[in-house]
Every structure is written in structure tokens, then in C-alpha cells.
mmCIF file of C-alpha atoms and ligand atoms in Angstrom:
data_model
loop_
_atom_site.group_PDB
_atom_site.id
_atom_site.type_symbol
_atom_site.label_atom_id
_atom_site.label_comp_id
_atom_site.label_asym_id
_atom_site.label_seq_id
_atom_site.Cartn_x
_atom_site.Cartn_y
_atom_site.Cartn_z
ATOM 1 C CA MET A 291 75.015 -51.062 -110.653
ATOM 2 C CA LYS A 292 73.786 -49.766 -107.767
ATOM 3 C CA LEU A 293 69.400 -48.749 -107.777
ATOM 4 C CA GLY A 294 68.656 -46.185 -105.722
ATOM 5 C CA VAL A 295 64.777 -45.899 -105.312
ATOM 6 C CA ASN A 296 63.743 -42.806 -105.501
ATOM 7 C CA ILE A 297 60.531 -42.462 -102.663
ATOM 8 C CA ASP A 298 59.685 -39.266 -103.035
ATOM 9 C CA HIS A 299 56.701 -39.689 -105.226
ATOM 10 C CA VAL A 300 55.040 -41.960 -102.647
ATOM 11 C CA ALA A 301 54.905 -38.664 -100.213
ATOM 12 C CA VAL A 302 53.332 -36.787 -103.204
ATOM 13 C CA LEU A 303 50.595 -39.307 -103.321
ATOM 14 C CA ARG A 304 50.040 -38.811 -99.432
ATOM 15 C CA GLU A 305 50.206 -34.914 -99.722
ATOM 16 C CA ALA A 306 47.302 -35.451 -102.291
ATOM 17 C CA ARG A 307 44.959 -36.033 -99.392
ATOM 18 C CA LYS A 308 46.975 -35.484 -96.630
ATOM 19 C CA VAL A 309 46.994 -38.230 -94.615
ATOM 20 C CA ASN A 310 49.178 -41.119 -93.388
ATOM 21 C CA ASP A 311 48.574 -43.200 -96.406
ATOM 22 C CA PRO A 312 50.579 -44.338 -98.181
ATOM 23 C CA ASP A 313 52.906 -44.651 -95.606
ATOM 24 C CA ILE A 314 56.263 -43.841 -96.916
ATOM 25 C CA LEU A 315 57.966 -46.149 -93.865
ATOM 26 C CA ASN A 316 56.419 -48.831 -95.331
ATOM 27 C CA ALA A 317 57.565 -47.737 -98.417
ATOM 28 C CA LEU A 318 60.938 -48.067 -97.461
ATOM 29 C CA TYR A 319 60.880 -51.309 -95.658
ATOM 30 C CA VAL A 320 59.079 -52.837 -98.882
ATOM 31 C CA ALA A 321 62.553 -50.970 -100.719
ATOM 32 C CA CYS A 322 64.990 -52.121 -98.270
ATOM 33 C CA ALA A 323 63.434 -55.654 -98.619
ATOM 34 C CA SER A 324 62.929 -55.674 -103.019
ATOM 35 C CA GLY A 325 66.636 -55.020 -103.898
ATOM 36 C CA ALA A 326 66.889 -51.230 -103.780
ATOM 37 C CA GLU A 327 70.811 -50.094 -103.018
ATOM 38 C CA GLN A 328 70.029 -46.982 -101.500
ATOM 39 C CA ILE A 329 66.761 -45.076 -100.482
ATOM 40 C CA THR A 330 67.022 -41.262 -102.159
ATOM 41 C CA ILE A 331 65.248 -38.371 -101.217
ATOM 42 C CA HIS A 332 64.262 -34.673 -101.732
ATOM 43 C CA LEU A 333 63.673 -32.507 -98.830
ATOM 44 C CA ARG A 334 62.260 -29.466 -100.823
ATOM 45 C CA GLU A 335 62.122 -26.382 -100.094
ATOM 46 C CA ASP A 336 58.484 -25.850 -100.312
ATOM 47 C CA ARG A 337 58.621 -29.406 -98.534
ATOM 48 C CA ARG A 338 55.455 -30.174 -100.640
ATOM 49 C CA HIS A 339 56.535 -34.417 -100.770
ATOM 50 C CA ILE A 340 58.997 -35.322 -97.965
ATOM 51 C CA LYS A 341 58.351 -33.673 -94.637
ATOM 52 C CA ASP A 342 61.712 -32.941 -92.128
ATOM 53 C CA ILE A 343 59.681 -35.485 -89.926
ATOM 54 C CA ASP A 344 59.752 -38.092 -93.125
ATOM 55 C CA ALA A 345 63.362 -37.509 -93.882
ATOM 56 C CA LYS A 346 63.720 -38.439 -89.749
ATOM 57 C CA ASN A 347 62.290 -41.451 -89.552
ATOM 58 C CA ILE A 348 63.691 -42.933 -93.050
ATOM 59 C CA MET A 349 67.467 -41.981 -91.564
ATOM 60 C CA GLN A 350 66.463 -43.771 -88.356
ATOM 61 C CA PHE A 351 64.600 -46.770 -89.902
ATOM 62 C CA SER A 352 66.524 -47.415 -93.001
ATOM 63 C CA GLN A 353 68.712 -49.883 -93.287
ATOM 64 C CA LEU A 354 70.255 -48.978 -96.537
ATOM 65 C CA PRO A 355 72.130 -45.644 -96.979
ATOM 66 C CA VAL A 356 70.339 -42.608 -97.677
ATOM 67 C CA ASN A 357 70.987 -40.519 -100.491
ATOM 68 C CA LEU A 358 69.226 -36.727 -99.070
ATOM 69 C CA GLU A 359 68.607 -34.334 -101.998
ATOM 70 C CA CYS A 360 68.982 -30.869 -100.841
ATOM 71 C CA SER A 361 69.335 -27.385 -102.057
ATOM 72 C CA ILE A 362 71.896 -25.154 -101.453
ATOM 73 C CA ASN A 363 69.791 -22.532 -99.065
ATOM 74 C CA ARG A 364 71.108 -22.387 -95.469
ATOM 75 C CA GLU A 365 68.657 -23.539 -93.437
ATOM 76 C CA ILE A 366 68.021 -27.135 -95.398
ATOM 77 C CA LEU A 367 71.637 -27.429 -94.982
ATOM 78 C CA ASP A 368 71.888 -26.776 -91.379
ATOM 79 C CA ILE A 369 69.373 -29.253 -91.259
ATOM 80 C CA VAL A 370 71.446 -31.665 -93.598
ATOM 81 C CA SER A 371 74.183 -31.308 -91.247
ATOM 82 C CA GLU A 372 72.367 -32.341 -88.180
ATOM 83 C CA LEU A 373 70.675 -35.942 -90.252
ATOM 84 C CA LYS A 374 74.114 -36.624 -91.241
ATOM 85 C CA PRO A 375 72.740 -39.072 -94.641
ATOM 86 C CA HIS A 376 74.981 -41.112 -96.239
ATOM 87 C CA ARG A 377 75.534 -38.537 -98.775
ATOM 88 C CA ALA A 378 73.943 -35.144 -99.399
ATOM 89 C CA THR A 379 73.258 -34.280 -103.159
ATOM 90 C CA LEU A 380 73.099 -30.448 -104.126
ATOM 91 C CA VAL A 381 70.286 -29.890 -107.084
ATOM 92 C CA PRO A 382 68.842 -26.728 -107.942
ATOM 93 C CA GLU A 383 65.773 -26.445 -107.114
ATOM 94 C CA LYS A 384 62.738 -23.600 -108.030
ATOM 95 C CA ARG A 385 59.962 -23.385 -106.332
ATOM 96 C CA GLU A 386 57.120 -23.277 -109.453
ATOM 97 C CA GLU A 387 59.000 -26.451 -110.664
ATOM 98 C CA VAL A 388 56.954 -29.845 -111.271
ATOM 99 C CA THR A 389 60.404 -31.476 -110.559
ATOM 100 C CA THR A 390 64.606 -30.568 -111.182
ATOM 101 C CA GLU A 391 64.681 -29.074 -114.605
ATOM 102 C CA GLY A 392 68.454 -29.061 -115.441
ATOM 103 C CA GLY A 393 71.583 -29.891 -113.582
ATOM 104 C CA LEU A 394 73.185 -27.667 -111.138
ATOM 105 C CA ASP A 395 74.529 -23.876 -112.165
ATOM 106 C CA VAL A 396 78.482 -24.616 -111.079
ATOM 107 C CA PHE A 397 79.557 -21.803 -112.540
ATOM 108 C CA SER A 398 76.938 -18.952 -111.507
ATOM 109 C CA PHE A 399 76.674 -20.466 -108.092
ATOM 110 C CA LYS A 400 80.427 -21.097 -107.599
ATOM 111 C CA SER A 401 81.074 -19.500 -104.179
ATOM 112 C CA GLU A 402 77.519 -20.784 -102.975
ATOM 113 C CA ILE A 403 78.112 -24.187 -103.291
ATOM 114 C CA ALA A 404 81.525 -24.308 -102.558
ATOM 115 C CA SER A 405 80.448 -23.015 -99.094
ATOM 116 C CA ALA A 406 77.237 -25.651 -99.442
ATOM 117 C CA ILE A 407 80.013 -28.134 -100.247
ATOM 118 C CA LYS A 408 82.123 -27.884 -96.756
ATOM 119 C CA LYS A 409 79.728 -26.953 -94.748
ATOM 120 C CA LEU A 410 78.356 -30.814 -95.849
ATOM 121 C CA HIS A 411 82.284 -31.858 -95.490
ATOM 122 C CA SER A 412 82.332 -29.930 -92.145
ATOM 123 C CA SER A 413 79.875 -32.975 -90.482
ATOM 124 C CA SER A 414 81.720 -35.693 -92.412
ATOM 125 C CA ILE A 415 78.676 -35.939 -95.472
ATOM 126 C CA PRO A 416 80.275 -36.714 -98.519
ATOM 127 C CA VAL A 417 78.833 -34.733 -101.308
ATOM 128 C CA SER A 418 77.783 -35.285 -105.033
ATOM 129 C CA LEU A 419 76.726 -32.578 -107.569
ATOM 130 C CA PHE A 420 73.380 -33.034 -109.836
ATOM 131 C CA VAL A 421 75.033 -31.499 -113.042
ATOM 132 C CA ASP A 422 74.199 -31.890 -117.179
ATOM 133 C CA PRO A 423 76.710 -34.070 -118.548
ATOM 134 C CA SER A 424 78.832 -31.840 -119.675
ATOM 135 C CA LEU A 425 82.766 -31.123 -119.666
ATOM 136 C CA GLU A 426 82.758 -28.027 -118.037
ATOM 137 C CA ALA A 427 80.238 -29.066 -115.679
ATOM 138 C CA ILE A 428 82.393 -31.831 -114.745
ATOM 139 C CA LYS A 429 85.688 -29.609 -114.466
ATOM 140 C CA ALA A 430 83.484 -27.161 -112.563
ATOM 141 C CA SER A 431 82.308 -30.321 -109.546
ATOM 142 C CA LYS A 432 85.755 -31.577 -109.452
ATOM 143 C CA GLU A 433 87.275 -27.999 -108.535
ATOM 144 C CA LEU A 434 84.735 -27.588 -106.357
ATOM 145 C CA GLY A 435 85.849 -30.170 -103.945
ATOM 146 C CA ALA A 436 82.768 -32.851 -104.653
ATOM 147 C CA GLU A 437 82.936 -36.410 -103.995
ATOM 148 C CA MET A 438 80.394 -37.442 -106.730
ATOM 149 C CA VAL A 439 78.420 -36.111 -109.831
ATOM 150 C CA GLU A 440 74.923 -36.943 -110.603
ATOM 151 C CA LEU A 441 74.375 -36.816 -114.147
ATOM 152 C CA HIS A 442 71.206 -35.160 -114.844
ATOM 153 C CA THR A 443 69.659 -37.683 -117.792
ATOM 154 C CA GLY A 444 66.567 -35.381 -118.468
ATOM 155 C CA SER A 445 66.897 -34.486 -121.930
ATOM 156 C CA PHE A 446 68.062 -37.942 -123.236
ATOM 157 C CA ALA A 447 64.673 -39.118 -121.557
ATOM 158 C CA ASN A 448 62.674 -36.146 -123.301
ATOM 159 C CA ILE A 449 64.155 -37.063 -126.973
ATOM 160 C CA PHE A 450 63.920 -41.285 -126.084
ATOM 161 C CA ALA A 451 60.215 -40.195 -124.961
ATOM 162 C CA MET A 452 59.148 -38.286 -127.844
ATOM 163 C CA LEU A 453 61.022 -40.986 -130.399
ATOM 164 C CA ASN A 454 59.270 -43.668 -128.751
ATOM 165 C CA SER A 455 55.862 -41.896 -128.083
ATOM 166 C CA SER A 456 53.740 -45.000 -128.090
ATOM 167 C CA LEU A 457 56.244 -46.197 -125.236
ATOM 168 C CA SER A 458 55.442 -43.012 -123.188
ATOM 169 C CA HIS A 459 53.308 -40.671 -123.009
ATOM 170 C CA SER A 460 55.778 -37.806 -123.652
ATOM 171 C CA ASN A 461 53.823 -34.025 -124.124
ATOM 172 C CA HIS A 462 55.699 -33.706 -126.983
ATOM 173 C CA SER A 463 54.516 -35.348 -130.350
ATOM 174 C CA ILE A 464 56.790 -35.678 -132.844
ATOM 175 C CA LYS A 465 54.176 -33.722 -135.623
ATOM 176 C CA GLU A 466 54.174 -31.508 -133.167
ATOM 177 C CA LEU A 467 57.172 -30.082 -132.907
ATOM 178 C CA GLU A 468 58.184 -31.058 -136.177
ATOM 179 C CA LEU A 469 61.016 -32.870 -136.162
ATOM 180 C CA SER A 470 62.394 -36.267 -138.446
ATOM 181 C CA ARG A 471 62.283 -39.712 -137.170
ATOM 182 C CA SER A 472 65.993 -39.292 -138.011
ATOM 183 C CA GLU A 473 66.608 -35.841 -136.546
ATOM 184 C CA LEU A 474 65.331 -37.988 -133.309
ATOM 185 C CA GLU A 475 67.608 -40.682 -133.310
ATOM 186 C CA ARG A 476 70.336 -37.719 -134.188
ATOM 187 C CA ARG A 477 69.261 -36.325 -131.022
ATOM 188 C CA VAL A 478 68.656 -39.507 -128.852
ATOM 189 C CA GLU A 479 72.708 -40.385 -130.345
ATOM 190 C CA LEU A 480 73.735 -36.856 -128.952
ATOM 191 C CA SER A 481 72.366 -36.632 -125.821
ATOM 192 C CA LEU A 482 73.682 -40.432 -124.663
ATOM 193 C CA GLU A 483 77.380 -39.169 -125.902
ATOM 194 C CA ASP A 484 76.919 -36.200 -123.763
ATOM 195 C CA ILE A 485 76.512 -38.472 -120.870
ATOM 196 C CA LYS A 486 78.990 -40.980 -121.942
ATOM 197 C CA ASN A 487 81.773 -38.097 -122.370
ATOM 198 C CA ALA A 488 81.158 -36.663 -119.848
ATOM 199 C CA ALA A 489 80.657 -40.051 -117.095
ATOM 200 C CA ILE A 490 84.195 -40.994 -118.900
ATOM 201 C CA TYR A 491 85.773 -37.239 -118.085
ATOM 202 C CA ALA A 492 84.062 -37.634 -114.194
ATOM 203 C CA LYS A 493 85.791 -41.034 -113.719
ATOM 204 C CA LYS A 494 89.164 -40.132 -115.131
ATOM 205 C CA LEU A 495 89.034 -36.771 -112.312
ATOM 206 C CA GLY A 496 88.762 -39.115 -109.890
ATOM 207 C CA LEU A 497 84.578 -38.738 -109.349
ATOM 208 C CA GLU A 498 82.101 -41.463 -108.543
ATOM 209 C CA VAL A 499 79.655 -41.198 -111.332
ATOM 210 C CA ALA A 500 75.605 -41.552 -111.020
ATOM 211 C CA ALA A 501 72.668 -41.026 -113.551
ATOM 212 C CA GLY A 502 68.772 -40.187 -112.977
ATOM 213 C CA HIS A 503 65.901 -38.642 -114.109
ATOM 214 C CA GLY A 504 63.397 -39.679 -116.035
ATOM 215 C CA LEU A 505 64.593 -42.977 -116.053
ATOM 216 C CA ASN A 506 62.264 -45.802 -117.125
ATOM 217 C CA TYR A 507 62.299 -49.983 -117.681
ATOM 218 C CA HIS A 508 62.101 -48.424 -121.423
ATOM 219 C CA ASN A 509 65.785 -46.289 -121.716
ATOM 220 C CA VAL A 510 67.497 -47.495 -118.425
ATOM 221 C CA SER A 511 69.778 -50.448 -120.653
ATOM 222 C CA TYR A 512 71.303 -47.626 -122.245
ATOM 223 C CA MET A 513 73.023 -46.295 -119.027
ATOM 224 C CA MET A 514 73.946 -49.937 -118.198
ATOM 225 C CA GLU A 515 75.963 -49.912 -121.729
ATOM 226 C CA ILE A 516 77.722 -46.716 -119.882
ATOM 227 C CA LYS A 517 80.476 -48.764 -117.624
ATOM 228 C CA GLU A 518 81.418 -45.455 -115.647
ATOM 229 C CA ILE A 519 78.635 -44.976 -114.628
ATOM 230 C CA THR A 520 78.201 -46.520 -110.914
ATOM 231 C CA GLU A 521 74.668 -45.785 -109.282
ATOM 232 C CA LEU A 522 71.150 -44.834 -110.763
ATOM 233 C CA ASN A 523 68.294 -42.373 -109.030
ATOM 234 C CA ILE A 524 64.861 -44.086 -110.481
ATOM 235 C CA GLY A 525 61.791 -42.497 -108.784
ATOM 236 C CA GLN A 526 58.983 -41.969 -111.039
ATOM 237 C CA SER A 527 58.859 -44.403 -113.300
ATOM 238 C CA ILE A 528 59.106 -47.272 -110.369
ATOM 239 C CA VAL A 529 55.741 -45.656 -108.258
ATOM 240 C CA ALA A 530 54.624 -45.711 -111.435
ATOM 241 C CA LYS A 531 54.327 -48.846 -112.024
ATOM 242 C CA SER A 532 54.052 -49.604 -108.302
ATOM 243 C CA ILE A 533 50.172 -48.755 -108.835
ATOM 244 C CA PHE A 534 49.863 -51.404 -111.046
ATOM 245 C CA CYS A 535 52.099 -54.105 -110.224
ATOM 246 C CA GLY A 536 53.319 -53.355 -106.357
ATOM 247 C CA LEU A 537 56.117 -51.275 -105.025
ATOM 248 C CA SER A 538 58.270 -55.199 -104.591
ATOM 249 C CA ASP A 539 58.131 -55.985 -108.233
ATOM 250 C CA ALA A 540 58.627 -52.696 -109.745
ATOM 251 C CA ILE A 541 61.606 -52.287 -107.827
ATOM 252 C CA LYS A 542 62.661 -56.231 -108.532
ATOM 253 C CA GLU A 543 62.100 -55.439 -112.213
ATOM 254 C CA MET A 544 64.202 -52.760 -112.401
ATOM 255 C CA LYS A 545 66.862 -54.349 -111.079
ATOM 256 C CA GLU A 546 66.814 -57.221 -112.893
ATOM 257 C CA LEU A 547 67.081 -53.947 -115.495
ATOM 258 C CA THR A 548 70.411 -52.731 -114.248
ATOM 259 C CA THR A 549 72.180 -55.307 -113.194
ATOM 260 C CA ARG A 550 75.521 -55.593 -114.662
ATOM 261 C CA LYS A 551 75.416 -59.177 -115.650
HETATM 262 N N1 PXP B 39 68.352 -37.747 -108.994
HETATM 263 C C1 PXP B 39 67.946 -36.808 -108.405
HETATM 264 C C2 PXP B 39 69.010 -35.875 -108.184
HETATM 265 C C3 PXP B 39 66.471 -36.296 -108.740
HETATM 266 O O1 PXP B 39 66.073 -34.529 -109.014
HETATM 267 C C4 PXP B 39 65.395 -36.774 -109.147
HETATM 268 C C5 PXP B 39 64.180 -36.770 -109.521
HETATM 269 O O2 PXP B 39 63.493 -35.884 -107.274
HETATM 270 C C6 PXP B 39 65.889 -38.316 -109.622
HETATM 271 C C7 PXP B 39 66.848 -38.617 -109.689
HETATM 272 C C8 PXP B 39 65.199 -39.061 -109.471
HETATM 273 O O3 PXP B 39 64.711 -38.708 -111.400
HETATM 274 P P1 PXP B 39 62.667 -39.523 -111.706
HETATM 275 O O4 PXP B 39 61.859 -39.964 -110.386
HETATM 276 O O5 PXP B 39 62.690 -38.907 -112.819
HETATM 277 O O6 PXP B 39 63.351 -41.113 -111.864
#
């Protein structure tokens, strides 16, 4: 399993003060030296965390492949084409969202996504699509010409957090949602089934399969059981843990959990 470490959250903290502390390049060096196998960053349209200069520096100094997440916005695609990351992952973006809320709508924005892929391919950049774990989305991704899909694991992570609310500070308590424990267990099972079926189907169609969003030290083992998934991109939980034990140990611990024995 390839571990992609998403270092956007280091820039989120930096932007809280708008000073160069913590330094994103320090995070890059620590990640490279601590078992990460890929660096993931998201150059958002509103530049709320990673800035153009960060992306440029990370591309210049990273010893690891860089997976650059971006929207299908033309201006952003021009920048990404010039930066030439090892891969671009197309994600949906809304200005008002706190984080990427769902997978790319590969049905309504077919032609826009197809031309984004074409543009990136013309700069020799392989493309992954961040999609919900549904067979229809996988089929559409293949038809659109992507090499890879990243399955959005947010729904699974949310339900898992509700079920294990003592482990995590989920926003919703079981009581609030009036869901019984057995119903939550059933929903966790169903969301895992969706991820597994999507991964199997994607692999069958010849797509590489990654997964990400909301993965943490408690739930990542479930992804390890799906052998078709060969890459995980994880940010929030690693950077959150790093506050208590340092970024290097936080990455090493995740690497240990994501190493297939
Ligand atoms: N993969 C993609 C495509 C994402 O947009 C994000 C969030 O930036 C992640 C993975 C990492 O998610 P998290 O920060 O919840 O681990």
C-alpha cells in the first residue's frame, strides 16, 4: 500500500497567522524522511492553504512523487499543466465547503472533465478522478479516460466515527441521529461493501485504485482488507496526531498500520 501524506493541513495552520510557520517545506522534508511514499497537496481555487509558490517549491524539492489535487477550473489546470506533478487528481470544489464533500460529478460534468483530462494528458500528466464509490462513477471514469480513481471514503469514515463516538469527536451522536447501534453497524458494512465493489470493478476495468478522506488510525485497517486498493491519501488525522507526537512519529505510525505484512 502506497501512503500518500496530504500536507495541506500544515498550510492551514500557517494561514491561521499568515506567517511562514509552520514551514510547509519542513513538513515536506519530514514526510519524505519518515515513510511517506507520496506527497499530496490540493491547490484550491481560493488558495486557502496551499499557494502557488508552495506548489512550485514542493514540486522542486520533493524527493517523492507529488499528487496534485485540483478542480477542473481552467486557470488552475493551466497552472497544474505547467507544474507537471507526477499525477493530478481531479476533485470537486465548492468555495463554501470546509473540505471536499463528495466525489466528482462524473455524469453532469462529463465534457468538462473529459477536456480537463485531455489537457493534463497533453502535458503528460496521468489523471486520477476522486469519485464516490459507485459502479456507475467507476464506469464513467474509465470512459472519460482516467488512469486511476480515488474512492471517496468520507461516508464510511463518518458512519464509522458515529459508531465509535468514544474514539472520535464526531459531530453527530448516535442519539442525535436516533440510529441504533445495529443500524450504524449495518451502514458501516454497507459503505465498506460499496468501497470494495467499486475497487474490484475499477481494477477489472484496468484502473489503479486509491482511497482517501477521513481515514485515520482507527479506521484505516478496513481499507487494508481491500486488496484492490493500492494507495491511501491521508492528511487530517496524521497532522492532528503530529501535534501530540511530532510529524515524523505520526507518519511512521500510519506507515506501520498501512504496511501489508
Ligand atoms: N484525498 C482527497 C482527494 C482529498 O481531497 C483529501 C482532503 O484534502 C484527502 C484525500 C485527505 O483527506 P483527510 O485530510 O480527511 O485525510
